[in-house]
Short mmCIF file of C-alpha atoms in Angstrom, two decimals:
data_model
loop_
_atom_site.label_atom_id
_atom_site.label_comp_id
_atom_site.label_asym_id
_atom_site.label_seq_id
_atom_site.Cartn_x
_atom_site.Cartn_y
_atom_site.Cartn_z
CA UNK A 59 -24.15 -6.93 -28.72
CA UNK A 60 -26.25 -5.81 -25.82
CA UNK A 61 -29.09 -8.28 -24.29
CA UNK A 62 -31.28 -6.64 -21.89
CA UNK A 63 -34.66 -8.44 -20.41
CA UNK A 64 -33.77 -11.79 -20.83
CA UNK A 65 -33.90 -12.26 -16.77
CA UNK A 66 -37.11 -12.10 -14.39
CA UNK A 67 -35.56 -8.93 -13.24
CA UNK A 68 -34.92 -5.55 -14.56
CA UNK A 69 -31.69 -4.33 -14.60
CA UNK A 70 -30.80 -0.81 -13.11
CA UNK A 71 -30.31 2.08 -14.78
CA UNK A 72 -26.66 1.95 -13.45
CA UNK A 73 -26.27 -1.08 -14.82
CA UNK A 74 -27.59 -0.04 -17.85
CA UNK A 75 -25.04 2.72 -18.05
CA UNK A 76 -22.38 0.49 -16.95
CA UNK A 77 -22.69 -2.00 -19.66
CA UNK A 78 -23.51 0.27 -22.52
CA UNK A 79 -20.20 2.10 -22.09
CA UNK A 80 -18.42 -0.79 -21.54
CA UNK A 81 -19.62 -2.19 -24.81
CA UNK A 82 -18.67 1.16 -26.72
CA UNK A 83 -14.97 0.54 -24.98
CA UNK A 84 -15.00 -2.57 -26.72
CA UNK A 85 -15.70 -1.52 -30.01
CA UNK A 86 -12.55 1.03 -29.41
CA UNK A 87 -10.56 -2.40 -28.40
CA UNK A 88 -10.08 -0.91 -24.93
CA UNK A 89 -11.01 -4.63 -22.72
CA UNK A 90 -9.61 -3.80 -20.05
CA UNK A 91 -11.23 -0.25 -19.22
CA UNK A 92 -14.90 -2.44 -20.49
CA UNK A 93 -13.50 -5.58 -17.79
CA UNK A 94 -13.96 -2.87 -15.07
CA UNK A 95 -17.36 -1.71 -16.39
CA UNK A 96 -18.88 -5.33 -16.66
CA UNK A 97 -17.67 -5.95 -13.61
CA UNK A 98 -19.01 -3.54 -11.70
CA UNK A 99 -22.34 -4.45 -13.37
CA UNK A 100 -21.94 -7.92 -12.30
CA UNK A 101 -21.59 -7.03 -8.82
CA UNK A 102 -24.56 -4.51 -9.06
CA UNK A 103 -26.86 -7.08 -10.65
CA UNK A 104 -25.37 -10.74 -9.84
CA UNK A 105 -28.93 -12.53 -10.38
CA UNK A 106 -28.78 -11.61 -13.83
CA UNK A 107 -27.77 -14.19 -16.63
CA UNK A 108 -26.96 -10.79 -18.58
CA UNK A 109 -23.95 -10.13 -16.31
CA UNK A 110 -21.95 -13.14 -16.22
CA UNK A 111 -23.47 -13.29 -20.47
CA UNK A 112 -21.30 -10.14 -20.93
CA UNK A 113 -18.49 -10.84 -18.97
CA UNK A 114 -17.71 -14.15 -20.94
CA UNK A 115 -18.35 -12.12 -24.16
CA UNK A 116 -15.76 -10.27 -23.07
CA UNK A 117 -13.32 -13.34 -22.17
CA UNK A 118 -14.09 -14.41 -25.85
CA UNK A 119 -13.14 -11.29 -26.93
CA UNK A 120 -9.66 -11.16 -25.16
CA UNK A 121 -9.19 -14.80 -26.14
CA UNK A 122 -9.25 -15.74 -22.18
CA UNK A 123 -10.72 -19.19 -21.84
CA UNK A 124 -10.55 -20.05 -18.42
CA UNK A 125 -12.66 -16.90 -17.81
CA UNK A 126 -14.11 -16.98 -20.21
CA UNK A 127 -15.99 -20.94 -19.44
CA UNK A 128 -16.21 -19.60 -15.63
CA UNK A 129 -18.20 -16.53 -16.27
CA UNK A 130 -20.17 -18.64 -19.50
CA UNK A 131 -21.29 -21.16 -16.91
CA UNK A 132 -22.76 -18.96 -14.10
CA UNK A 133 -24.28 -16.66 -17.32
CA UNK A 134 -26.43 -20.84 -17.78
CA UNK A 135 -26.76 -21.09 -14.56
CA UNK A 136 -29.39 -18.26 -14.25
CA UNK A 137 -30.98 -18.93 -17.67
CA UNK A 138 -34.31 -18.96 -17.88
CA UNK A 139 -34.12 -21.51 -20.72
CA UNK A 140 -31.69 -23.54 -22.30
CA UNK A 141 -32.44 -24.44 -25.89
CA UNK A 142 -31.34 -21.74 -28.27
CA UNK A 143 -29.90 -19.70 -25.79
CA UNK A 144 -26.42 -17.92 -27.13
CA UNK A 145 -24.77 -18.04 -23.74
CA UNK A 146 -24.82 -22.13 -24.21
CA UNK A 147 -23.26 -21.12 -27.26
CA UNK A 148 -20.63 -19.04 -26.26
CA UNK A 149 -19.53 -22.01 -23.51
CA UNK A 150 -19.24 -24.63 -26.15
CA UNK A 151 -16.94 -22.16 -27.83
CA UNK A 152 -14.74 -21.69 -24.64
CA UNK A 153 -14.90 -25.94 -23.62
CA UNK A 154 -13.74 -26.12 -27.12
CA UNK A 155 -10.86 -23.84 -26.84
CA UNK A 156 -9.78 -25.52 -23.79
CA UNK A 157 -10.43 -29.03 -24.98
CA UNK A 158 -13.07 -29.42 -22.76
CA UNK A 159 -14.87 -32.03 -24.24
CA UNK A 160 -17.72 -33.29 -21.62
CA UNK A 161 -18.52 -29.56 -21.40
CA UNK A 162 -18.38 -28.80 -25.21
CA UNK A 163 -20.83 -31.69 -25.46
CA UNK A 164 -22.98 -30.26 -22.84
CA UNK A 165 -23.16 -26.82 -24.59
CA UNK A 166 -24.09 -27.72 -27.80
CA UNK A 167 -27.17 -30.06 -26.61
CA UNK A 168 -28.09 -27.58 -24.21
CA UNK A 169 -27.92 -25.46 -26.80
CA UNK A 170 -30.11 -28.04 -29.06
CA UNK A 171 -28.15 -29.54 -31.22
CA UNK A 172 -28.13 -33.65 -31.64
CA UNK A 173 -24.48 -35.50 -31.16
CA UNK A 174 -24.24 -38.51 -32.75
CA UNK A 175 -24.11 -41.66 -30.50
CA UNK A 176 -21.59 -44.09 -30.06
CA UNK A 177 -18.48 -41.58 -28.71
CA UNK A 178 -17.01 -41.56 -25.61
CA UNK A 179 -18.11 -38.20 -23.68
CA UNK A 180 -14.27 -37.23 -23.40
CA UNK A 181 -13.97 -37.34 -27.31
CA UNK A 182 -14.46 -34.40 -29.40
CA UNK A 183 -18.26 -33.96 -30.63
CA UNK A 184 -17.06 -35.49 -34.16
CA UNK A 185 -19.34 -37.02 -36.84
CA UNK A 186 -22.10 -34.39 -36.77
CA UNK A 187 -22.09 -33.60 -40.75
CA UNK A 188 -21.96 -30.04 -40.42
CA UNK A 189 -20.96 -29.96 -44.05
CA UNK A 190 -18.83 -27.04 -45.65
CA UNK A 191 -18.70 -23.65 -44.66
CA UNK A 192 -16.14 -20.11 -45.45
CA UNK A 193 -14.39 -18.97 -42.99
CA UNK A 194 -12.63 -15.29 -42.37
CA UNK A 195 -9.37 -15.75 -41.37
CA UNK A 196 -7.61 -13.24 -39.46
CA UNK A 197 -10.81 -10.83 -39.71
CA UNK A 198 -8.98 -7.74 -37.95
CA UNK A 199 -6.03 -7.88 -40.22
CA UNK A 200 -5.71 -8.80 -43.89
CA UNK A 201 -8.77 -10.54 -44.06
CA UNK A 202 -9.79 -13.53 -46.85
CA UNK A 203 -12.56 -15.91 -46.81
CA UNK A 204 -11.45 -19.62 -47.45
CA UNK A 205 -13.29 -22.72 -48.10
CA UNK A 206 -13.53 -25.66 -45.13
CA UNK A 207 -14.76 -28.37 -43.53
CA UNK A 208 -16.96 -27.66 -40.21
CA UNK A 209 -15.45 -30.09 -37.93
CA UNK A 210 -17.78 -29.09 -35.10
CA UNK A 211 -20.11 -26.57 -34.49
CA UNK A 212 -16.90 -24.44 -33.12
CA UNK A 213 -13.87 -25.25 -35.45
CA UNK A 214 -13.25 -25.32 -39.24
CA UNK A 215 -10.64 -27.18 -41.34
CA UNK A 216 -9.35 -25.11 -44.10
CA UNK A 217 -9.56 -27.01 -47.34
CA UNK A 218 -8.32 -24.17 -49.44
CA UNK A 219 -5.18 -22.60 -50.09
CA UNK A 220 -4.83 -19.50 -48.29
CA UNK A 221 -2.62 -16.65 -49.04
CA UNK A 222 0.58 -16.02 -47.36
CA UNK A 223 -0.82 -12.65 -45.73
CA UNK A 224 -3.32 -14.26 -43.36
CA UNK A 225 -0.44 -16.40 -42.23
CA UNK A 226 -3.04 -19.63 -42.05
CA UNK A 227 -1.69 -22.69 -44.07
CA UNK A 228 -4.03 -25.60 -45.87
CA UNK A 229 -4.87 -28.33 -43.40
CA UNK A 230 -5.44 -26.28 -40.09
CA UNK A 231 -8.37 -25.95 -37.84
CA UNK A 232 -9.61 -22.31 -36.82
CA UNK A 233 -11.96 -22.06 -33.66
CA UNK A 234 -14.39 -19.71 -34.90
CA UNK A 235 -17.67 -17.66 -33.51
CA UNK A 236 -20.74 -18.75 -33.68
CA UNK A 237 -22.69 -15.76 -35.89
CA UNK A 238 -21.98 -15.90 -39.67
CA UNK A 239 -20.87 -12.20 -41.38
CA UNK A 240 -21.50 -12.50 -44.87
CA UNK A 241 -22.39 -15.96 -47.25
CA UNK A 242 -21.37 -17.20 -50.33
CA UNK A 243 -23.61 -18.99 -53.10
CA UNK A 244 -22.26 -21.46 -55.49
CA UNK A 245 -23.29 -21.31 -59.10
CA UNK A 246 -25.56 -23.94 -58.25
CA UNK A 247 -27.63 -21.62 -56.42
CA UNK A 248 -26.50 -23.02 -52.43
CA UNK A 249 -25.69 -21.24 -49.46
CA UNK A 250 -23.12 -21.21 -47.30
CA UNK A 251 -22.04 -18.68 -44.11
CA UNK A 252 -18.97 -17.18 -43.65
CA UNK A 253 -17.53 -17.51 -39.76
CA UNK A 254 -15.09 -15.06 -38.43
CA UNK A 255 -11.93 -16.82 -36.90
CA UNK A 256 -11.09 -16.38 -33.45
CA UNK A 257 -7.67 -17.79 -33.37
CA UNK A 258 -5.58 -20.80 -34.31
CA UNK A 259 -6.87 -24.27 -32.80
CA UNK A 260 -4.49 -26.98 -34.33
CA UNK A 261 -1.99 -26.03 -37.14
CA UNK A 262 -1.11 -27.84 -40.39
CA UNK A 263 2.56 -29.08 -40.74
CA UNK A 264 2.19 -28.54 -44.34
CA UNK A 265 3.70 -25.39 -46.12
CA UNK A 266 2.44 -23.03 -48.60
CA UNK A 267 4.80 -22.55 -52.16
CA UNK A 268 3.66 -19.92 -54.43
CA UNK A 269 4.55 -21.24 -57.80
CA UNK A 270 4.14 -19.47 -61.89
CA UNK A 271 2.58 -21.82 -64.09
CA UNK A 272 2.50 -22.08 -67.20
CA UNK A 273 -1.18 -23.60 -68.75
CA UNK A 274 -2.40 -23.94 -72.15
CA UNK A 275 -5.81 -24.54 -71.17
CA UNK A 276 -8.40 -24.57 -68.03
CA UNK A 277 -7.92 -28.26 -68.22
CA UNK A 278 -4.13 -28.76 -67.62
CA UNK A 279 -4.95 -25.66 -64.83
CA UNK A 280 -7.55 -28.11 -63.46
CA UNK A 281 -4.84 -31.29 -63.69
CA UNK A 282 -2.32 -30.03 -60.93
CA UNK A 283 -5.12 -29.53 -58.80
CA UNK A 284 -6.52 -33.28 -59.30
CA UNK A 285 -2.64 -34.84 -59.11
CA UNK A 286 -2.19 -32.44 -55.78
CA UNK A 287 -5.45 -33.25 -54.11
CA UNK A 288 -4.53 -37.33 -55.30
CA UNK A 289 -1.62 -36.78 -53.85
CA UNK A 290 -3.48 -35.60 -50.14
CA UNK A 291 -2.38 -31.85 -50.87
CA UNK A 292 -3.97 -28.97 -52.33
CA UNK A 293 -3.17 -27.03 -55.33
CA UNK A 294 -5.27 -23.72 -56.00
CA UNK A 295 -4.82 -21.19 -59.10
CA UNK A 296 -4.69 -17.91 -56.81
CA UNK A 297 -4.94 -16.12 -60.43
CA UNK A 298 -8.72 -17.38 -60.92
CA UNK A 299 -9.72 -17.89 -57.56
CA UNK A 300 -8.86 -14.71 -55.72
CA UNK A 301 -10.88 -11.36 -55.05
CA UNK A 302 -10.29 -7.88 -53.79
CA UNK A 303 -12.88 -6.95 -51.49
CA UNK A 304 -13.68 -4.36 -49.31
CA UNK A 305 -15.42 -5.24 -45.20
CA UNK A 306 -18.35 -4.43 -46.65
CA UNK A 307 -18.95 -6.47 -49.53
CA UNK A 308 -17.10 -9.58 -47.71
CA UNK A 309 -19.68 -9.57 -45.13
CA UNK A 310 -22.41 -9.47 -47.53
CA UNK A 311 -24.30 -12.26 -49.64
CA UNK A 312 -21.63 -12.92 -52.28
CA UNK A 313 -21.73 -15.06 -55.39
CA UNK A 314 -18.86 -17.10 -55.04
CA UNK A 315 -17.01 -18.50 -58.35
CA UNK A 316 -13.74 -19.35 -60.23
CA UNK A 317 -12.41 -19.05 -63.40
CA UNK A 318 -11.48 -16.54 -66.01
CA UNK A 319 -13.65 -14.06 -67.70
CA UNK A 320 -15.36 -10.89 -68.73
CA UNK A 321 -17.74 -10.01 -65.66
CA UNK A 322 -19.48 -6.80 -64.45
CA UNK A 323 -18.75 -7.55 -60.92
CA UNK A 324 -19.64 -4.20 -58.68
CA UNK A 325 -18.26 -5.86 -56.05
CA UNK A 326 -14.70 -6.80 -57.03
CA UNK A 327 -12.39 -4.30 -56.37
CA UNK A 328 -9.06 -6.32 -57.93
CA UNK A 329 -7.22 -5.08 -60.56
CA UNK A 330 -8.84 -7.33 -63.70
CA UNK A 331 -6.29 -8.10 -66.26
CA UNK A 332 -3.49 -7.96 -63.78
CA UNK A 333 -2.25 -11.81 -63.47
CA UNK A 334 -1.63 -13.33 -59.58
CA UNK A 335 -3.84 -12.49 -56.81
CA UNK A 336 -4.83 -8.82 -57.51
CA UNK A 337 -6.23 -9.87 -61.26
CA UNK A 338 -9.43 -11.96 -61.13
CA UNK A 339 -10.85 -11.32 -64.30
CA UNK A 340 -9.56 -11.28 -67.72
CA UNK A 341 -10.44 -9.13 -70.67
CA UNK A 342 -12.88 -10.50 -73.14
CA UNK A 343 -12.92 -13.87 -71.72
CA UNK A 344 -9.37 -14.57 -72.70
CA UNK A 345 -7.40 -17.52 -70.73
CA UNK A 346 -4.18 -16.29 -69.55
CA UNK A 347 -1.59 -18.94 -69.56
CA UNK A 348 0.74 -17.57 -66.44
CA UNK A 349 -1.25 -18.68 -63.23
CA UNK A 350 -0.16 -17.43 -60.02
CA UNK A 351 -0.73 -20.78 -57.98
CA UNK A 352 -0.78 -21.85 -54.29
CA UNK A 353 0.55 -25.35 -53.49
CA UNK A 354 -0.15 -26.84 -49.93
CA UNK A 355 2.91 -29.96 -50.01
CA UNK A 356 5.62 -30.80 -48.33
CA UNK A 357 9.01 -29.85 -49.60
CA UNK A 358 10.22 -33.34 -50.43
CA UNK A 359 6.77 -33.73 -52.73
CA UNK A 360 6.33 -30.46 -53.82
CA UNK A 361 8.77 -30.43 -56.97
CA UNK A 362 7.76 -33.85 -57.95
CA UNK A 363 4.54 -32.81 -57.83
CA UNK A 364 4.58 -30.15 -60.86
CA UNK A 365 7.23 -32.17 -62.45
CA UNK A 366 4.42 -34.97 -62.90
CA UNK A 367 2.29 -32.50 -64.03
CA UNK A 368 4.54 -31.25 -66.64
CA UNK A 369 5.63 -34.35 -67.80
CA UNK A 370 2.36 -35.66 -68.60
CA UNK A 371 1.85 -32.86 -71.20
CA UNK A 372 4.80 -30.82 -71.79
CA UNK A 373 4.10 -29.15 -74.97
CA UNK A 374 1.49 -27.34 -72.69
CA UNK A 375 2.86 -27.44 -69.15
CA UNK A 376 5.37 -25.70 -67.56
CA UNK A 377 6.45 -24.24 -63.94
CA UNK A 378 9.12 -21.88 -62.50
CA UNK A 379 9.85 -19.31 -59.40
CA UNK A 380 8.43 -22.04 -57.08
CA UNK A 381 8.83 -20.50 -53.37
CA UNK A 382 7.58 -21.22 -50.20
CA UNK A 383 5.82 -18.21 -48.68
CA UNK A 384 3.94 -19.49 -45.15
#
């Protein structure tokens, strides 16, 4: 990202220079070498909310908060406006990080978003009905996209199961940025971005199991989940729910659905047929009765859990090879 003009003044052409290589360093993941370059623009053009923009770009980046607030707040302090503005933005993501709540709560009505009234100003911004949203956790590794909860306009609880590889369990809260890559639609037709994590904000106590299953029908699939999520856990069938993309058709507009079936999907790139998390479709529409599942409970619950759920239809229910993976 490179914002030139926003200030009264026009920047250099050494400036210029400096900050366009140091943004090509960063796209080679070389921060430090791009630290020295924004740097030296700051120093050559320290009136401009550019700069100090950059600079705490850059903090975000290397996941340096302190720095990261610092140069955010003298990047405000030149602005020629407030409302809108992404470096009020990038703050609130910093004062978040550090727990910064007065100054989180600054950001985001700088910024122009309404708080609701009636918390202290020390409190985390909670209550403002952000609604759902996906998130991509660990976006430069083994990527997948996950359903949550916006808790803020900064941080996400995950509310699905995630796999083992993104080593992120159900029931933790990502801080993540603040420009959606890709969204998902629901069958119904809705919306919803996908946010990149940025790292780890609270984790979940709660492990993940991997667990076969065997289900007669969609329903008794559809019955752990219900006696998990009764229960305060989660249960997901990674055999239905799960996708092989690749970068670029994760960051796109995606239909997002569930469940078994023929479907001409150019953009799945799993292995259909195949049951467990590389298989998302099935031939001819066929229910397979092996389910690769995820189970977010603790280990004292977990086994009574499916044991429930067997025992409430057994001619159809069964479970082995339960393990706990994250």
């Amino acid at each position: 990202m490179r914002i030139f003009g926003k200030g009264r003044h026009r920047p250099s052409a050494s400036w210029r220079q400096a900050t366009d290589r140091a943004f090509t360093l960063i796209g080679d993941g070389r921060y430090e070498d791009a630290g020295a370059l924004l740097t030296r623009a700051a120093d050559l053009e320290p009136w401009l909310s550019e700069s100090w923009f950059n600079l705490a770009l850059l903090h975000k980046f290397r996941h340096d908060w302190e720095a990261a607030r610092t140069t955010g707040l003298r990047a405000v302090a030149l602005l020629d406006r407030s409302a809108g503005a992404p470096d009020w933005w990038n703050v609130g993501i910093a004062a978040t990080a550090l727990q910064d709540w007065p100054l989180a709560r600054r950001a985001w009505q700088a910024y122009g978003l309404r708080l609701p009234e009636g918390t202290a100003p020390a409190e985390p911004p909670t209550g403002m009905a952000l609604g759902s949203a996906a998130v991509r956790l660990s976006p430069e590794g083994e990527a997948e996209v996950v359903w949550g909860r916006r808790v803020d306009p900064a941080r996400i609880e995950v509310l699905s199961v995630p796999l083992p590889s993104s080593g992120r369990r159900w029931g933790e809260v990502v801080l993540h940025d603040g420009v959606p890559h890709g969204e998902r639609i629901t069958p119904e037709g809705r919306s919803f971005p996908v946010f990149d994590e940025i790292e780890l904000w609270a984790p979940s106590p709660v492990p993940t199991w991997v667990v076969l299953l065997d289900a007669a029908t969609e329903d008794d699939r559809d019955a752990l989940e219900k006696l998990a999520s009764d229960a305060g856990y989660a249960a997901e069938d990674w055999t239905s729910s799960v996708r092989l993309l690749c970068r670029s058709c994760s960051e796109s507009r995606m239909e997002s659905d569930a469940g078994d079936g023929e479907r001409a999907d150019p953009h799945d790139h799993s292995e259909p047929g195949s049951p467990g998390p590389l298989g998302h479709a099935t031939a001819g529409g066929r229910w397979v009765t092996e389910r690769e599942c995820g189970l977010a409970a603790p280990a004292d619950l977990v086994r009574g859990i499916l044991d429930t759920w067997v025992a409430d239809r057994p001619e159809a229910r069964g479970w082995r090879d339960l393990e706990e993976v994250c």
